[in-house]
Amino acid sequence: MINLEKEIREQPETIARALEINLDTIREVVAKAKAAGVKSIYFAARGTSDHACVYAQYLFGILAGVPCTLGTPSVFTKYGAHIDLSGVLVVGVSQSGKAEDVLAVLESAKADGAITVAVTNNTESPMAKCADYHLFCGCGHEASIAATKTFTAQKMILGTMAAVWAGDEAVIDNFRGVAAKAGELLDTKFDDIMKFADKYQNIPGAVLLGRGVSYCIALEGALKMLETNKLKMKGYPTSDFHHGPIAQLKEGDLVFVINPTGKTEGDSAEICKKLLGVGADVVVVTDDAKLAPEGTTAFVLPSTGSELTFTYMAAMFFQLVACCMTIVRGIDPDKAGVINKITITK
């Protein structure tokens, strides 16, 4: 079994662990931030970790009404500018904990007196040692170049922080059910995804669409396919795709629409109608077959009872598609040429 598949299959365990080992520290962080009068959050991250922060941005807004900024680390490192982050909770996210530009944001924020948090999979990393608080992914070594288990662990940590901030224990309980659903997905959907990968192994690329909280999965799913299979993939918010990007499609082009039960069903139905109108090959990733319009292909994944947590099912679906594609295409996903596991940006 290749590292990529092995690590995907570890997620039922790593998702559960990420919540439980960090919950007490998360409660402490939130209590301190509230006591200090913090009203906003500044996230600094790159790549997959940035996509986890997009997820967190939505959850903090939806659950707690807290505005969040996706940071611009190069403002600090390349332009030498100073952003006053006093009074802001600053969260740096990095699988390795070695991202120098994210570290620079944390260091600057600490100098401003801000409360700082690092989310990493390395307790001895520079970021873990710099921040006031460290939230540990606890995934064990991730050997594959493509981040899988660390992504869902980061999402779980950040999502739990949003739920704690909102004082919503029901959401935390919903998070606790994700691990079992992840195991169900692995037990029931792998063979179907392998058949799908075999059918589509010669595609030149595809588009992924997600609205609201699912947008982060459109971004991350595209990245997983791109970095493992060297396919031209692009993730868009469904709302933006109407405003120009749809013009790129021609008959037969593959488009994934992430459409869980929830607030964005109508938007997904509308874009599916448009996509079918231009002759696109539309795959709907959902938890309810009724949400896949006639003429589309439905991938019905285990229901988690909330669109906030369905994102974990959708993330694993695209990880498995990427993995199965490498198997049927005869690609070693851990020999990616110009891509490295740890990329140090400054």
XYZ file of C-alpha atoms in Angstrom, residues 132-248:
117
model
C 1.775 31.272 23.366
C -0.245 28.103 22.726
C 0.430 25.048 20.588
C -2.390 22.897 19.215
C -0.971 19.567 18.087
C -2.322 17.658 15.092
C -1.039 14.424 16.654
C -1.057 12.597 13.325
C 2.274 10.858 13.536
C 4.718 11.146 10.655
C 3.091 12.094 7.349
C 5.359 10.649 4.654
C 3.309 11.332 1.548
C 3.953 14.635 -0.206
C 0.209 15.254 -0.396
C -1.142 16.292 3.014
C -4.240 14.304 3.962
C -4.503 13.407 7.635
C -2.890 16.675 8.712
C -5.495 18.649 6.734
C -8.476 17.024 8.421
C -6.744 17.280 11.799
C -6.174 21.012 11.275
C -9.820 21.422 10.287
C -10.955 19.548 13.376
C -8.798 21.673 15.683
C -9.896 24.972 14.137
C -13.535 23.913 13.857
C -13.564 22.878 17.504
C -12.134 26.262 18.439
C -15.019 27.964 16.631
C -17.567 25.754 18.394
C -15.998 26.412 21.798
C -15.993 30.153 21.079
C -19.705 29.919 20.269
C -20.368 27.797 23.371
C -22.021 25.206 21.146
C -21.470 21.792 22.694
C -23.878 20.205 20.176
C -21.466 21.068 17.371
C -18.594 19.537 19.332
C -20.654 16.368 19.744
C -21.261 16.410 15.984
C -17.493 16.676 15.450
C -17.012 13.622 17.652
C -19.137 11.603 15.233
C -16.944 12.400 12.235
C -14.368 9.673 12.919
C -16.951 6.876 12.670
C -18.335 8.332 9.443
C -14.814 8.521 8.041
C -14.413 4.824 8.733
C -17.756 4.136 7.051
C -16.655 6.029 3.948
C -13.439 4.022 3.723
C -15.329 0.744 4.211
C -18.066 1.404 1.651
C -16.849 3.797 -1.056
C -13.285 2.824 -1.958
C -14.210 0.335 -4.688
C -16.655 2.761 -6.315
C -14.038 5.509 -6.296
C -11.498 3.162 -7.835
C -13.929 2.383 -10.668
C -14.519 6.108 -11.137
C -10.757 6.751 -11.290
C -10.321 4.019 -13.868
C -13.057 5.530 -16.035
C -11.638 9.072 -15.829
C -7.920 8.314 -15.745
C -7.246 10.099 -19.043
C -8.961 13.407 -18.285
C -6.788 16.515 -18.830
C -8.255 18.208 -15.766
C -11.449 19.291 -14.051
C -13.177 22.052 -12.128
C -14.388 21.748 -8.513
C -17.184 23.940 -7.156
C -18.295 24.501 -3.568
C -20.427 27.168 -1.925
C -20.038 28.488 1.604
C -18.344 26.090 3.986
C -17.739 23.627 1.100
C -15.546 26.133 -0.766
C -12.463 25.019 1.180
C -12.934 21.505 -0.215
C -13.136 22.793 -3.789
C -9.735 24.396 -3.187
C -8.193 21.442 -1.373
C -9.661 18.758 -3.654
C -8.219 20.504 -6.694
C -4.815 20.761 -5.021
C -4.769 17.048 -4.161
C -5.492 16.069 -7.779
C -2.987 18.553 -9.141
C -0.061 17.669 -6.911
C -0.508 13.872 -7.121
C -1.521 13.426 -10.749
C -0.208 16.602 -12.419
C -3.692 17.353 -13.748
C -4.922 20.870 -14.415
C -7.451 21.388 -11.638
C -9.100 24.490 -10.279
C -11.426 25.050 -7.338
C -13.933 27.890 -7.370
C -16.692 29.164 -5.129
C -19.943 28.263 -6.854
C -21.146 31.858 -6.561
C -18.119 33.223 -8.435
C -18.266 30.601 -11.177
C -21.355 32.294 -12.620
C -19.360 35.511 -13.075
C -17.081 34.583 -15.943
C -15.202 31.327 -15.167
C -18.055 29.208 -16.570
C -17.025 30.499 -20.010
C -14.009 28.156 -19.975
